[in-house]
Coordinates of C-alpha atoms in Angstrom, one line a residue:
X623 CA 13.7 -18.3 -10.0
X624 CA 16.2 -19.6 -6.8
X625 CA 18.2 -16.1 -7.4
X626 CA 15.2 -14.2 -7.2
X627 CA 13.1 -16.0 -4.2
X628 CA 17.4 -15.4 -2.6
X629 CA 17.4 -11.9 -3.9
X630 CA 14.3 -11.0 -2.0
X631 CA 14.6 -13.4 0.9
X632 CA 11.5 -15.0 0.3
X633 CA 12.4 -18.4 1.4
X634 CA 14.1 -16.9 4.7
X635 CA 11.2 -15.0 5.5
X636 CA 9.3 -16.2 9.0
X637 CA 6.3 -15.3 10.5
X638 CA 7.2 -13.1 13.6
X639 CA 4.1 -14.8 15.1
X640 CA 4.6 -17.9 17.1
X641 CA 2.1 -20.0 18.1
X642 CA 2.0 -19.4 21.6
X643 CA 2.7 -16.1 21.5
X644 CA 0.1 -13.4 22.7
X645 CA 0.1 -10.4 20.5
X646 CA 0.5 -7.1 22.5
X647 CA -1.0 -3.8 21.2
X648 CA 1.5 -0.9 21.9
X649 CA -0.8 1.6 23.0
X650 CA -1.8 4.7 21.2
X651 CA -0.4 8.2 21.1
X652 CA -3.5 10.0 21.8
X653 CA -1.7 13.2 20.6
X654 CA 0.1 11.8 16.8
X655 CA -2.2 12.2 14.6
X656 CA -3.2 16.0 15.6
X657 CA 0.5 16.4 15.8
X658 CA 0.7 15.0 12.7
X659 CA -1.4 17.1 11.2
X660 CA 0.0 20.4 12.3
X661 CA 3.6 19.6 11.7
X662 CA 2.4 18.5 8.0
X663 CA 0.8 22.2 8.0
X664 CA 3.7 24.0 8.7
X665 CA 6.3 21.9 6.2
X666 CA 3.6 23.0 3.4
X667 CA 2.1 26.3 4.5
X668 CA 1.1 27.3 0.8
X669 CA 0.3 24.1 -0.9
X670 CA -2.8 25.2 -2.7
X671 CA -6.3 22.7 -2.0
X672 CA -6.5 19.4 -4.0
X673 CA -9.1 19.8 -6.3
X674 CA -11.6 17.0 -6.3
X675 CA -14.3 15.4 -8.2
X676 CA -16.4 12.8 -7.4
X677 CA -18.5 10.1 -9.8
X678 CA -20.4 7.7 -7.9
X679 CA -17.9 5.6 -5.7
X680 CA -14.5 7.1 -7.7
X681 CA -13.0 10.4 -7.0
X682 CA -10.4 12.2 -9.2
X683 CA -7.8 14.7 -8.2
X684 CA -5.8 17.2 -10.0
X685 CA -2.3 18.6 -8.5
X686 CA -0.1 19.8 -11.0
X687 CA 3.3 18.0 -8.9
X688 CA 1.5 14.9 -8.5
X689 CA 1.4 14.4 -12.2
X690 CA 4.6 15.2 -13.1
X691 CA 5.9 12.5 -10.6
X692 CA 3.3 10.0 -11.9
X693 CA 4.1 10.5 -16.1
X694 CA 6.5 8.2 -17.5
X695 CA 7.6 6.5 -14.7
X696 CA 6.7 3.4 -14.9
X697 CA 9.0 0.8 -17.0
X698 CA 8.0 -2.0 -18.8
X699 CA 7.3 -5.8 -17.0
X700 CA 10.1 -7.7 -16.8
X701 CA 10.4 -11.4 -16.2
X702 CA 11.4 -11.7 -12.3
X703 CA 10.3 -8.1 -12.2
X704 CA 12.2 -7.0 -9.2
X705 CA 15.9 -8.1 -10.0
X706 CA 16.7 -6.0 -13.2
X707 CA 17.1 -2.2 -11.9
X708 CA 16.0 -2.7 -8.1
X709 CA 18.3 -4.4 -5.2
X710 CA 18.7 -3.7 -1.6
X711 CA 20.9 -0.4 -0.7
X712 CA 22.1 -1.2 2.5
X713 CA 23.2 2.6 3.0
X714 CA 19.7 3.7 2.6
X715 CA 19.0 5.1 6.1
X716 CA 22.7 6.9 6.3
X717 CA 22.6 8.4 2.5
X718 CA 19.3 9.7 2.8
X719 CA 19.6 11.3 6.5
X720 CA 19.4 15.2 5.4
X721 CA 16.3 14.0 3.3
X722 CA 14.8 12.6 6.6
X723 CA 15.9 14.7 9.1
X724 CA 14.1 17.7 6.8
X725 CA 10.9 15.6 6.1
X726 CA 10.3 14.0 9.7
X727 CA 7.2 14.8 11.4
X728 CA 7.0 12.3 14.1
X729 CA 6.9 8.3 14.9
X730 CA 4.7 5.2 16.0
X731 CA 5.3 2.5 17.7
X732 CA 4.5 -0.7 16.7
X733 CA 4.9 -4.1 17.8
X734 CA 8.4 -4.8 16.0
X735 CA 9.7 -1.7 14.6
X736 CA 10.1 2.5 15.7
X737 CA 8.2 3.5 12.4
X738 CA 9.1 7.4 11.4
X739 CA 6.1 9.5 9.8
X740 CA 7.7 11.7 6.7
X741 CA 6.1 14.2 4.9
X742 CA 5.3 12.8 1.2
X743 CA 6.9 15.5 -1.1
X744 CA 4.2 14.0 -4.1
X745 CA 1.6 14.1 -1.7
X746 CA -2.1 12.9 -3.0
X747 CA -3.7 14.8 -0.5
X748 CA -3.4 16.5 2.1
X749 CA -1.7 15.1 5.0
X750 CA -0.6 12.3 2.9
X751 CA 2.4 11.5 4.4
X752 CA 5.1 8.0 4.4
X753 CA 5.7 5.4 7.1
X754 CA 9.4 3.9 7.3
X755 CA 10.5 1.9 10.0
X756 CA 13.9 2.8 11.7
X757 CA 16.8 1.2 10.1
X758 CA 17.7 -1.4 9.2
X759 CA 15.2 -0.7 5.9
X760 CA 14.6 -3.6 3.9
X761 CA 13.6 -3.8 0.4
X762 CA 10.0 -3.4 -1.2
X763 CA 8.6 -6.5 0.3
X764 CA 6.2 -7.3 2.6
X765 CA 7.8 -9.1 5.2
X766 CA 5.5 -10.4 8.3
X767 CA 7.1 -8.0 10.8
X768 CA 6.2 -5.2 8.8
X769 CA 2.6 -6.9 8.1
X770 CA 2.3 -6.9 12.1
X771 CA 3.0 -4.0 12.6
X772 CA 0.9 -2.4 10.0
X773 CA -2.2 -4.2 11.4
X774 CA -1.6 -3.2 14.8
X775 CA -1.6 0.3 13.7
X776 CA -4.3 -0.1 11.6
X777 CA -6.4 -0.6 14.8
X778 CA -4.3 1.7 17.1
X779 CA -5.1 4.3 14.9
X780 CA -8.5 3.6 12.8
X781 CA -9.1 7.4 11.2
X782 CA -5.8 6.1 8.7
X783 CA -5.0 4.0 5.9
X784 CA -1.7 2.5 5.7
X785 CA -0.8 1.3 2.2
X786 CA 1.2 -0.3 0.1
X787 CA 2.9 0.0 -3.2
X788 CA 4.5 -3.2 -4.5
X789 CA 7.3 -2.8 -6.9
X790 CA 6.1 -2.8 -10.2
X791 CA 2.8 -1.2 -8.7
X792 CA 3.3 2.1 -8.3
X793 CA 6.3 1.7 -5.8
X794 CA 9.2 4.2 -6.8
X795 CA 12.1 3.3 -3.9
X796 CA 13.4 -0.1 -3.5
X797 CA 13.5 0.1 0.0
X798 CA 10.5 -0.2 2.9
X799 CA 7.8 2.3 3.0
X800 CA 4.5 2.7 2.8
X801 CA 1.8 5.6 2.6
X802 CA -0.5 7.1 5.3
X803 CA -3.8 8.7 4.5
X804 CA -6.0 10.3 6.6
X805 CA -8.8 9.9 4.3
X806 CA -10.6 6.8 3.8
X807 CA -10.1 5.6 0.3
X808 CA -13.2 5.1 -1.8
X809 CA -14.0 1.6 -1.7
X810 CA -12.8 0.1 1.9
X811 CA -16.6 1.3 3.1
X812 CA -17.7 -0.8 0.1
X813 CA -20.1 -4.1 1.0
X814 CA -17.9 -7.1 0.8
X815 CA -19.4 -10.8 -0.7
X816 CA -17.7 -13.7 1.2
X817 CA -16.0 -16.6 -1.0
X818 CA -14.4 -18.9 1.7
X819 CA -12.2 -19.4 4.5
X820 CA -8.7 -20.1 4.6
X821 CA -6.5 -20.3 7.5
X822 CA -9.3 -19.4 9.9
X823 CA -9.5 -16.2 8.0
X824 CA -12.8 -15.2 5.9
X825 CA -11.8 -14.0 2.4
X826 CA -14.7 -12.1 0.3
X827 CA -14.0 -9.3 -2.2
X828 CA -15.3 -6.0 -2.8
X829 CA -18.8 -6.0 -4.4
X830 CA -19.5 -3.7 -7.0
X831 CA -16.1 -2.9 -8.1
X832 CA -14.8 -3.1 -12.1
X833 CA -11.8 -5.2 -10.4
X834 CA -10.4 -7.8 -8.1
X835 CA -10.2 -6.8 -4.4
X836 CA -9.6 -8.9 -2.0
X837 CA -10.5 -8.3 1.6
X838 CA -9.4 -10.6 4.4
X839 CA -10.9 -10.9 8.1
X840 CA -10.2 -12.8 11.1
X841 CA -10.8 -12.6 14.5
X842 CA -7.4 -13.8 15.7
X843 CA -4.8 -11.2 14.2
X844 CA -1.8 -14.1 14.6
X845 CA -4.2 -16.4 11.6
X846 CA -4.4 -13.1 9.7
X847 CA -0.9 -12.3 9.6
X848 CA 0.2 -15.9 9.0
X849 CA -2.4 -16.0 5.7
X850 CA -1.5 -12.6 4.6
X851 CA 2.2 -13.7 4.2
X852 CA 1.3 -16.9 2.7
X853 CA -1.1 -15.1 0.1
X854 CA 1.8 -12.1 -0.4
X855 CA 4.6 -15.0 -1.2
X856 CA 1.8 -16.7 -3.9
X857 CA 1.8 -13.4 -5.3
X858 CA 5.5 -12.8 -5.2
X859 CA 6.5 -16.6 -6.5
X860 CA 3.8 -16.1 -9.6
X861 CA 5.2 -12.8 -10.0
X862 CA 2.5 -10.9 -9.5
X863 CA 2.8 -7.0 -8.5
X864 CA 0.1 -6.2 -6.3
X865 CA -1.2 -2.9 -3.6
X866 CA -2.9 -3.5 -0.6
X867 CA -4.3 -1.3 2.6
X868 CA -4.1 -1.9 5.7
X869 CA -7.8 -0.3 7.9
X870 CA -9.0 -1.0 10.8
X871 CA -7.5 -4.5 11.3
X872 CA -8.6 -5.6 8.0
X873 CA -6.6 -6.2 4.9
X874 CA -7.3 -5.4 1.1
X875 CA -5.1 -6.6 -1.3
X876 CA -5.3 -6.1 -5.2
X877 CA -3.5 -7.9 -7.3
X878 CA -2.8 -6.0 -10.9
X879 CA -2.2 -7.1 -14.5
X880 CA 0.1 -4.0 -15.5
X881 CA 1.9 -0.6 -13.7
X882 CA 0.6 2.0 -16.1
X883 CA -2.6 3.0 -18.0
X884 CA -2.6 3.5 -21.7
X885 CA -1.0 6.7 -21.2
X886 CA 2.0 5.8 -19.5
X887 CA 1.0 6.9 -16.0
X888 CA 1.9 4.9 -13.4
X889 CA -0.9 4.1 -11.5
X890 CA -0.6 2.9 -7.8
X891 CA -2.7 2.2 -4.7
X892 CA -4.4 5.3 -4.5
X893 CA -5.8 4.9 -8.1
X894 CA -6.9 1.2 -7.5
X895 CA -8.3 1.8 -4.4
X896 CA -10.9 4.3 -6.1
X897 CA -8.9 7.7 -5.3
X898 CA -7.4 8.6 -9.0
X899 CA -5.0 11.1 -9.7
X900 CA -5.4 13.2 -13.2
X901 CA -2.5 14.4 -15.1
X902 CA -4.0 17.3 -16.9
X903 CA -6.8 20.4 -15.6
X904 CA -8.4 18.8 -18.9
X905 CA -8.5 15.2 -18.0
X906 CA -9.6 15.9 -14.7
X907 CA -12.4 18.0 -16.2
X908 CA -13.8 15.4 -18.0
X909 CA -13.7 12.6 -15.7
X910 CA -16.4 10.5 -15.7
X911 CA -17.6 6.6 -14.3
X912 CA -16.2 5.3 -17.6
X913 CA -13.4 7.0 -17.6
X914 CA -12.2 5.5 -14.3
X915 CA -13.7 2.3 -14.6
X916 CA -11.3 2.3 -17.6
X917 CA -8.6 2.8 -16.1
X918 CA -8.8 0.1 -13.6
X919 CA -9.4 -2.5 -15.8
X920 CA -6.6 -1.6 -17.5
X921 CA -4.0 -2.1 -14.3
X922 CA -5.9 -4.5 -12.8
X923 CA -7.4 -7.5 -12.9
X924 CA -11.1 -8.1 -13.5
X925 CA -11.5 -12.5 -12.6
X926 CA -11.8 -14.0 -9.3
X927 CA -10.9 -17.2 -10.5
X928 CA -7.2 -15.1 -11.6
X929 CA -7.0 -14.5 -7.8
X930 CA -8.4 -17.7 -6.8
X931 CA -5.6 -19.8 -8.5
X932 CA -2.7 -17.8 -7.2
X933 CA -4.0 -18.1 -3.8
X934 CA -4.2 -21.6 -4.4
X935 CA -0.6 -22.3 -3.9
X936 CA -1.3 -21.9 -0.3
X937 CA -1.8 -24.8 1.8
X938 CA -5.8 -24.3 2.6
X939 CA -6.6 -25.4 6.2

């Protein structure tokens, strides 16, 4: 366990947030996400639409590369998860510069880091695009710069999702990204039943959902960040894989029992989060409420008192 908590820095990690520090929101660029939008346009000018199906509070979506890049890519659990197949390539940034310089669309400017927007060549939908900050990029792990930052764009820019793919969770790249949707996913309008507080942060989940989300909220952003990392290392140190979202200042977090459904298919945030990709014109077809309710009880995990006990190695205040 000390190799892996060294591996993935978890003891060094510090909250960028100091106690008598004032958190300053970097201001908007009224003209990104239009920009966005038109750049994403041009780099796919004959992608054909997503279809899309709804039931109730799920949707399903069919796009024949999207499947292909989900099927049989996940890889069995392994006990610590991360250290077997996945460390840190420091030579990320430089190795992968042609890739970047052909799938950069523009940036945003957060608090700690120059974050570049790339195109998402699996995209779910479309503009679905990926957030990296500018190197140096760390590993798959939620550190609390990158949590600041994601939360101050979250409210600089409220008409996105920014989300995140843990390894072992759908995440494909050990190295820092995340994904930007300019959709709302399914269940982040859902109501929400509070269950307590915890460093002055309120922490309810997600009513009427087949499994555990957790949504935190706090009026102070410094106490949300501080939790978030507290909860995040639980999760890490029990060895949890987990996704979460980042909307509108808020954070959702779901913490899952397995990467892939009984078909192999790796499943990630979009598909816990209520937006589910189908692998076949026949599966998608035939989607149904029980279907997907299926499916996320089998990648995720259905007990608040699960959630509840991993929190608990926090320090509750």
């Amino acid at each position: 366990m000390g190799l892996w908590l060294h591996l993935f820095s978890i003891t060094s990690t510090r909250s960028s947030v100091k106690d008598n520090q004032e958190i300053v929101l970097p201001q908007r660029d009224k003209l990104l996400v239009n920009n966005l939008k038109w750049q994403w346009d041009i780099r796919f000018p004959s992608r054909p639409i997503f279809q899309e199906k709804t039931a109730l509070q799920y949707i399903a979506y069919h796009n024949q590369h999207r499947a292909q890049h989900l099927i049989g890519r996940g890889q069995p659990m392994q006990s610590p998860y991360w250290i077997e197949h996945h460390k840190q390539n420091d030579d990320f940034c430089r190795s992968h510069e042609a890739i970047f310089a052909q799938q950069k669309i523009g940036k945003m400017l957060g608090k700690n880091y120059i974050w570049d927007v790339l195109t998402n060549r699996s995209p779910a939908e479309q503009y679905h695009s990926l957030l990296l900050p500018e190197c140096p990029v760390l590993n798959q792990h939620l550190a609390s710069s990158y949590t600041e930052d994601l939360l101050l764009l979250s409210q600089l820019y409220p008409e996105l999702s920014f989300a995140f793919n843990s390894w072992k969770a759908g995440a494909s790249q050990n190295h820092f990204h995340c994904h930007v949707f300019f959709s709302d996913l399914p269940i982040l309008h859902n109501p929400l039943q509070y269950k307590e507080t915890r460093h002055r942060v309120n922490i309810s989940l997600v009513k009427d959902y087949p499994i555990v989300c957790i949504a935190c909220i706090a009026d102070n952003t410094k106490d949300l960040i501080i939790c978030i990392q507290k909860y995040i290392q639980a999760l890490i140190v029990s060895e949890i894989p987990y996704n979460t979202v980042f909307f509108r200042g808020m954070f959702y977090v779901v913490p899952r029992s397995k990467e892939c459904d009984d078909n192999g298919v790796s499943r990630g945030v979009d598909t816990v989060f209520g937006k589910i990709p189908m692998t076949s014109e026949r599966s998608f077809k035939s989607f149904n409420q029980k279907e997907a309710e299926h499916i996320l009880r089998t990648v995720g995990v259905q007990t608040w008192t699960f959630a509840k006990t991993t929190y608990s190695a926090t320090d509750k205040k």
